[in-house]
XYZ file of N, CA and C in Angstrom:
477
model
N 87.588 129.042 84.857
C 87.883 127.634 85.422
C 87.504 126.561 84.576
N 86.292 126.677 84.144
C 85.428 125.732 83.354
C 86.000 125.618 81.991
N 86.333 126.824 81.502
C 87.079 127.162 79.943
C 88.598 126.299 80.122
N 89.241 126.074 81.637
C 90.576 125.645 81.244
C 90.291 123.858 81.614
N 89.290 123.845 82.340
C 88.932 122.389 82.368
C 88.448 121.558 80.865
N 87.553 122.151 80.249
C 87.020 121.882 78.957
C 88.547 121.798 78.109
N 89.586 122.689 78.122
C 90.464 122.653 77.324
C 91.511 121.646 77.754
N 91.811 121.212 78.897
C 92.700 119.974 79.306
C 92.103 118.817 79.474
N 90.696 118.586 79.698
C 89.935 117.601 80.442
C 90.338 116.132 79.588
N 91.709 116.003 78.716
C 91.952 114.976 78.305
C 93.437 114.686 78.331
N 94.142 115.590 79.223
C 95.172 115.263 79.909
C 95.692 114.942 81.145
N 94.552 114.365 81.761
C 94.762 113.104 82.747
C 93.549 112.149 82.771
N 94.132 111.359 83.435
C 93.438 109.993 83.439
C 93.569 109.364 84.985
N 92.918 108.563 85.044
C 92.990 107.494 86.158
C 94.075 106.418 86.012
N 95.050 106.195 86.778
C 95.852 105.026 86.856
C 95.110 103.835 87.272
N 95.037 102.905 86.441
C 94.574 101.653 86.670
C 95.509 100.550 86.950
N 95.465 99.673 87.767
C 96.370 98.392 88.081
C 95.635 97.167 87.705
N 96.294 96.394 86.979
C 95.257 95.134 86.647
C 96.068 93.693 86.412
N 95.370 92.812 86.773
C 96.420 91.463 86.589
C 95.185 90.250 86.771
N 95.849 89.414 87.619
C 94.803 88.191 88.105
C 95.033 87.920 89.341
N 94.322 87.587 90.437
C 94.564 87.164 91.558
C 93.616 85.723 91.713
N 94.352 85.024 92.230
C 93.738 83.531 92.500
C 92.812 83.359 91.109
N 93.427 83.357 89.985
C 93.017 82.934 88.588
C 91.960 83.714 88.287
N 91.569 84.978 88.898
C 90.315 86.054 88.816
C 91.187 87.473 88.177
N 90.816 87.554 86.942
C 91.074 88.900 86.425
C 90.357 90.188 87.855
N 91.122 91.142 87.674
C 90.916 92.500 88.190
C 91.378 93.591 87.432
N 90.683 94.895 88.129
C 91.297 96.141 87.832
C 90.784 97.343 89.022
N 92.045 97.650 89.410
C 91.817 98.412 90.413
C 91.883 99.902 90.172
N 91.205 100.975 90.445
C 91.876 102.315 90.373
C 93.047 102.716 91.069
N 93.840 103.607 91.208
C 94.757 103.780 92.264
C 94.818 105.366 92.352
N 94.689 106.292 91.345
C 94.714 107.371 91.462
C 94.768 108.424 90.071
N 95.411 109.325 90.360
C 95.156 110.467 88.852
C 96.546 110.724 88.492
N 96.657 110.878 86.803
C 98.072 111.134 86.303
C 97.690 112.037 85.385
N 98.535 112.995 85.392
C 98.246 113.912 84.251
C 99.796 113.786 82.956
N 99.167 114.067 81.975
C 100.241 114.218 80.810
C 100.997 115.283 80.977
N 102.244 115.267 81.001
C 103.036 116.375 80.817
C 104.342 116.596 79.940
N 104.300 115.492 78.894
C 105.056 115.363 78.003
C 104.724 114.093 76.986
N 105.090 114.256 76.066
C 104.559 113.099 74.996
C 104.402 111.636 75.269
N 105.010 111.146 76.033
C 104.632 109.952 76.675
C 104.939 109.923 78.262
N 104.837 110.984 78.647
C 104.585 111.083 80.046
C 104.079 111.850 81.177
N 103.474 110.793 82.257
C 102.474 111.444 83.035
C 103.148 111.885 83.937
N 102.680 112.500 85.136
C 103.178 112.755 86.577
C 102.047 112.195 87.450
N 102.179 112.299 88.623
C 101.566 111.627 89.957
C 102.332 112.034 91.148
N 101.731 111.346 92.003
C 102.448 111.869 93.400
C 103.449 110.292 93.711
N 104.445 110.388 94.211
C 105.441 108.822 94.312
C 104.775 108.238 95.254
N 103.755 108.498 96.273
C 102.972 107.632 96.912
C 102.038 106.563 96.150
N 101.609 107.016 94.559
C 100.943 106.487 93.715
C 102.080 105.787 92.881
N 103.147 106.233 92.453
C 103.901 105.489 91.564
C 104.574 104.322 92.133
N 104.686 104.449 93.389
C 105.646 103.750 94.182
C 104.922 102.183 94.060
N 103.628 102.301 94.606
C 103.034 100.490 94.521
C 102.711 100.436 92.911
N 102.512 101.188 92.146
C 102.611 100.538 90.884
C 104.062 100.179 90.042
N 104.951 100.994 90.634
C 106.189 100.113 90.245
C 106.187 98.519 90.924
N 105.909 98.461 92.166
C 106.067 97.254 92.894
C 105.383 96.744 91.941
N 104.057 96.824 91.685
C 103.000 96.000 91.041
C 103.603 95.488 89.573
N 104.072 96.623 88.941
C 104.712 96.104 87.645
C 105.891 95.100 87.826
N 106.527 95.109 88.664
C 107.924 94.192 89.175
C 107.290 92.762 89.662
N 106.217 92.623 89.926
C 105.615 91.613 90.125
C 104.522 90.911 88.966
N 104.620 91.635 88.036
C 104.138 90.957 86.744
C 102.467 91.561 86.431
N 102.275 92.575 87.424
C 100.922 93.186 86.889
C 101.029 94.030 85.969
N 99.833 94.522 85.382
C 99.900 95.791 84.014
C 99.161 97.002 85.159
N 99.713 98.234 84.021
C 99.031 99.264 84.709
C 98.638 100.265 83.202
N 97.679 100.841 83.524
C 97.238 101.884 82.522
C 97.030 103.007 83.081
N 97.097 104.165 81.858
C 96.215 105.297 81.995
C 94.987 105.565 81.312
N 93.819 105.536 81.694
C 92.615 105.535 80.998
C 92.339 107.240 81.125
N 92.422 107.735 80.358
C 91.800 109.253 80.080
C 90.572 109.497 80.550
N 90.627 110.863 81.015
C 89.116 111.474 81.560
C 88.386 111.516 80.410
N 86.803 110.823 80.922
C 85.935 111.111 79.614
C 86.209 110.311 78.005
N 87.461 109.813 78.061
C 87.751 108.980 76.999
C 88.008 107.662 77.273
N 87.637 106.736 77.654
C 88.111 105.254 78.056
C 88.317 104.448 76.531
N 88.583 104.840 75.622
C 89.068 104.063 74.681
C 90.510 104.703 74.609
N 90.642 105.848 75.083
C 92.129 105.800 75.160
C 92.914 105.462 76.482
N 93.707 104.552 76.162
C 94.279 103.612 77.508
C 95.768 103.764 77.100
N 96.373 104.056 77.932
C 97.870 104.132 77.926
C 98.603 102.980 78.806
N 99.120 102.350 78.065
C 100.115 101.122 78.916
C 101.540 101.782 79.461
N 101.239 101.789 80.980
C 102.382 102.071 81.606
C 103.620 101.102 81.538
N 104.729 101.798 80.711
C 105.976 100.979 81.090
C 106.948 100.904 81.745
N 106.805 102.106 82.599
C 107.917 102.390 83.644
C 107.010 103.441 84.532
N 107.360 103.243 86.042
C 106.931 104.123 87.449
C 107.881 104.107 87.742
N 108.121 105.651 88.095
C 109.690 106.094 88.754
C 109.389 106.966 89.784
N 109.362 107.038 90.884
C 109.390 107.560 91.949
C 110.773 108.754 91.929
N 110.388 109.870 92.671
C 111.618 110.716 92.853
C 112.501 110.055 93.834
N 113.641 110.098 93.173
C 114.849 109.373 93.844
C 115.162 109.615 95.228
N 114.362 110.890 96.065
C 114.589 111.129 97.385
C 113.456 110.465 98.140
N 112.148 110.356 97.174
C 110.929 109.753 98.204
C 111.095 108.942 99.191
N 110.485 109.113 100.271
C 111.086 108.463 101.470
C 111.902 108.452 102.513
N 112.925 109.699 101.836
C 113.736 110.204 102.751
C 113.157 111.039 103.769
N 113.662 110.767 105.005
C 113.187 111.690 106.385
C 113.717 112.865 106.017
N 113.103 114.040 106.271
C 113.645 115.258 106.571
C 112.815 115.964 108.110
N 113.554 116.950 108.410
C 113.104 117.314 109.569
C 113.158 118.693 109.676
N 112.281 119.237 110.086
C 112.450 120.948 110.157
C 113.054 121.531 111.237
N 113.389 122.968 111.257
C 114.227 123.237 112.171
C 113.914 123.108 113.672
N 112.898 122.545 114.123
C 112.542 122.124 115.356
C 112.733 120.569 115.435
N 113.484 119.608 114.605
C 113.914 118.899 114.559
C 112.633 117.602 114.408
N 111.425 118.031 113.921
C 110.417 117.179 113.841
C 110.257 116.687 112.613
N 109.958 115.626 112.297
C 109.545 115.062 110.931
C 108.577 115.602 110.334
N 108.727 115.777 108.769
C 107.604 116.685 108.113
C 106.452 115.615 108.538
N 105.354 116.535 108.184
C 103.815 115.883 108.142
C 103.334 115.413 107.044
N 103.993 115.884 105.568
C 103.595 115.432 104.647
C 104.980 114.571 104.297
N 105.128 113.421 103.777
C 106.484 113.110 103.040
C 106.761 113.921 101.736
N 108.225 114.238 101.982
C 108.911 115.162 101.177
C 109.193 114.085 99.830
N 109.195 115.055 98.828
C 109.389 114.510 97.271
C 108.418 113.623 96.693
N 107.297 113.847 96.991
C 106.079 113.090 96.776
C 105.894 113.373 95.090
N 106.596 112.829 94.450
C 105.942 113.278 92.910
C 107.183 112.107 92.215
N 106.052 111.747 91.241
C 107.241 110.659 90.404
C 106.377 110.620 89.082
N 106.900 109.968 87.942
C 106.630 109.902 86.559
C 106.504 108.530 86.239
N 105.228 108.472 85.059
C 104.765 107.108 84.287
C 105.355 107.296 82.896
N 105.714 106.621 82.943
C 106.048 106.401 81.324
C 105.259 105.559 80.474
N 104.776 105.869 79.501
C 104.032 105.239 78.708
C 104.359 104.963 77.599
N 103.382 103.773 76.626
C 103.942 103.223 75.238
C 103.491 104.660 74.053
N 102.433 105.311 74.485
C 102.077 105.943 73.334
C 101.743 107.360 73.970
N 101.699 108.282 72.567
C 101.768 109.768 73.107
C 100.264 110.375 73.354
N 100.194 111.002 74.414
C 99.190 111.555 74.907
C 98.658 112.506 74.056
N 97.348 112.613 73.769
C 96.864 113.537 72.996
C 96.800 115.029 73.298
N 96.993 115.128 74.645
C 97.169 116.263 74.873
C 98.055 116.698 76.324
N 98.842 117.751 76.422
C 99.982 117.845 77.609
C 99.452 119.105 78.476
N 99.553 118.825 79.669
C 99.201 120.320 80.637
C 100.712 121.239 80.184
N 100.318 122.611 80.293
C 101.558 123.219 80.145
C 101.966 123.467 81.618
N 103.229 123.604 82.045
C 103.419 124.079 83.220
C 104.017 125.565 83.158
N 103.477 126.252 84.363
C 103.946 127.736 84.357
C 105.374 128.119 84.297
N 105.662 129.343 84.012
C 106.897 129.626 83.999
C 107.344 129.666 85.293
N 108.425 129.650 85.543
C 109.424 130.052 87.046
C 108.650 131.417 87.777
N 108.824 132.551 86.389
C 108.071 133.680 87.121
C 106.848 134.121 87.623
N 105.718 133.085 86.657
C 104.364 133.015 87.223
C 104.081 132.084 88.533
N 104.885 131.045 88.488
C 104.895 130.423 89.879
C 105.543 131.025 91.274
N 106.436 132.183 91.007
C 106.631 132.810 91.909
C 105.958 133.788 92.724
N 104.771 134.256 91.295
C 103.949 135.312 91.969
C 102.516 134.542 92.877
N 102.627 133.048 92.722
C 101.263 132.648 93.214
C 101.663 132.685 94.615
N 100.497 133.259 95.417
C 100.426 133.341 96.715
C 99.234 133.006 97.471
N 99.243 133.299 98.731
C 97.779 132.909 99.373
C 96.846 134.161 99.293
N 95.914 133.284 98.756
C 94.527 133.970 98.176
C 94.381 133.537 96.956
N 95.659 133.224 96.342
C 95.075 132.701 94.668
C 94.247 131.428 94.518
N 93.335 131.577 94.050
C 92.483 130.343 93.730
C 93.043 129.181 92.694
N 93.092 128.274 93.437
C 93.547 127.057 92.790
C 92.747 125.938 92.507
N 92.775 124.922 91.271
C 91.841 123.810 90.994
C 92.396 122.530 91.229
N 91.903 121.670 91.089
C 92.325 120.436 90.808
C 91.193 119.625 89.646
N 91.953 119.093 88.746
C 90.812 118.248 88.140
C 91.655 116.643 88.055
N 90.459 115.294 88.944
C 91.462 114.357 88.945
C 90.381 113.381 89.323
N 90.830 112.255 90.123
C 90.158 111.161 90.691
C 90.224 111.049 92.188
N 89.946 112.088 92.984
C 90.202 111.568 94.278
C 89.349 110.701 94.952
N 90.174 109.784 95.483
C 89.549 108.231 96.054
C 89.537 107.785 97.355
N 89.716 108.514 97.999
C 90.608 108.548 99.733
C 88.856 107.692 100.468
N 88.863 106.477 100.752
C 87.903 106.445 101.854
C 86.180 106.297 100.660
N 86.652 105.665 99.410
C 85.317 105.592 98.416
C 85.452 104.086 98.341
N 84.479 103.558 98.167
C 84.432 102.022 97.359
C 85.035 101.904 96.048
N 86.175 101.079 95.690
C 86.773 101.438 94.297
C 87.193 102.931 94.352
N 87.470 102.930 94.993
C 87.937 104.717 94.939
C 86.635 105.670 93.979
N 85.212 105.341 94.135
C 84.331 106.043 93.379
C 84.555 106.306 91.761
N 85.362 105.253 91.496
C 85.638 105.286 89.964
C 85.204 104.411 88.908
N 84.454 104.600 87.796
C 84.237 103.611 87.196
C 85.439 103.414 85.899
N 86.326 102.620 86.282
C 87.546 102.373 85.268
C 87.433 102.207 83.693
N 85.985 102.024 83.484
C 85.558 101.814 82.162
C 84.903 103.247 81.599
N 84.852 104.218 82.503
C 83.906 105.116 81.842
C 84.505 105.956 83.134
N 85.593 106.625 83.404
C 85.984 107.319 84.094
C 85.543 109.037 83.804
N 85.215 109.662 84.639
C 84.728 111.069 84.745
C 85.282 111.732 85.790
N 86.394 112.725 85.399
C 87.241 113.573 86.749
C 86.400 114.259 87.597
N 86.824 114.592 88.879
C 86.038 115.526 89.662
C 86.857 116.808 89.525
N 86.079 118.144 89.910
C 86.873 119.298 89.916
C 86.787 119.665 91.282
N 87.691 120.486 91.655
C 87.788 121.009 93.062
C 88.519 122.232 93.300
N 87.921 123.286 93.630
C 89.035 124.502 93.660
C 88.573 125.138 95.082
C-alpha cells in the first residue's frame, strides 16, 4: 500500500472554498477530490453540491494537491450526480441510511499531473469481504478547520 500511496499521492487534493465575507478574505477546506481525468476530479455529491452553490454565489473553489501546494486547480464547474438527494427505499420500505448517488465531479481549468486508474469491471466484481482497502485523503469531520492546512496539505491514509 505504501508504494501505491507514493505512486498516486499527487492524484488527490483538498477542495478549498474561498472568497470574502464581511469584507474579509477566507479559505475553508471542504473535503477530498481525486483526479480521474485530465481536467476532472471526483468526490462525493455531498461535497460537490455545496461547492456548486458557493460558485453560484460568486465564491471560488480550488483543489490543492497533496504535498504540493503550488499545484492548485481552479474549479470551473461542480456537478453532483443528477439523482443525488433522490429518496430510495429498501425492500422494507425504509429510507437508505446513506444517501444514494453520493458522487459528483469537479471540472478544473488545467490538467492534473497524475490520474487514478479505475479498476476494470472484472476486477471490481472480484472484490469481496475480507479484501483490504485504503483511503488517501483529507477526512475532516469534527476537526477545527478540518485539521488541514490548505497552504501545506498532507493527506491522511487509512486502511
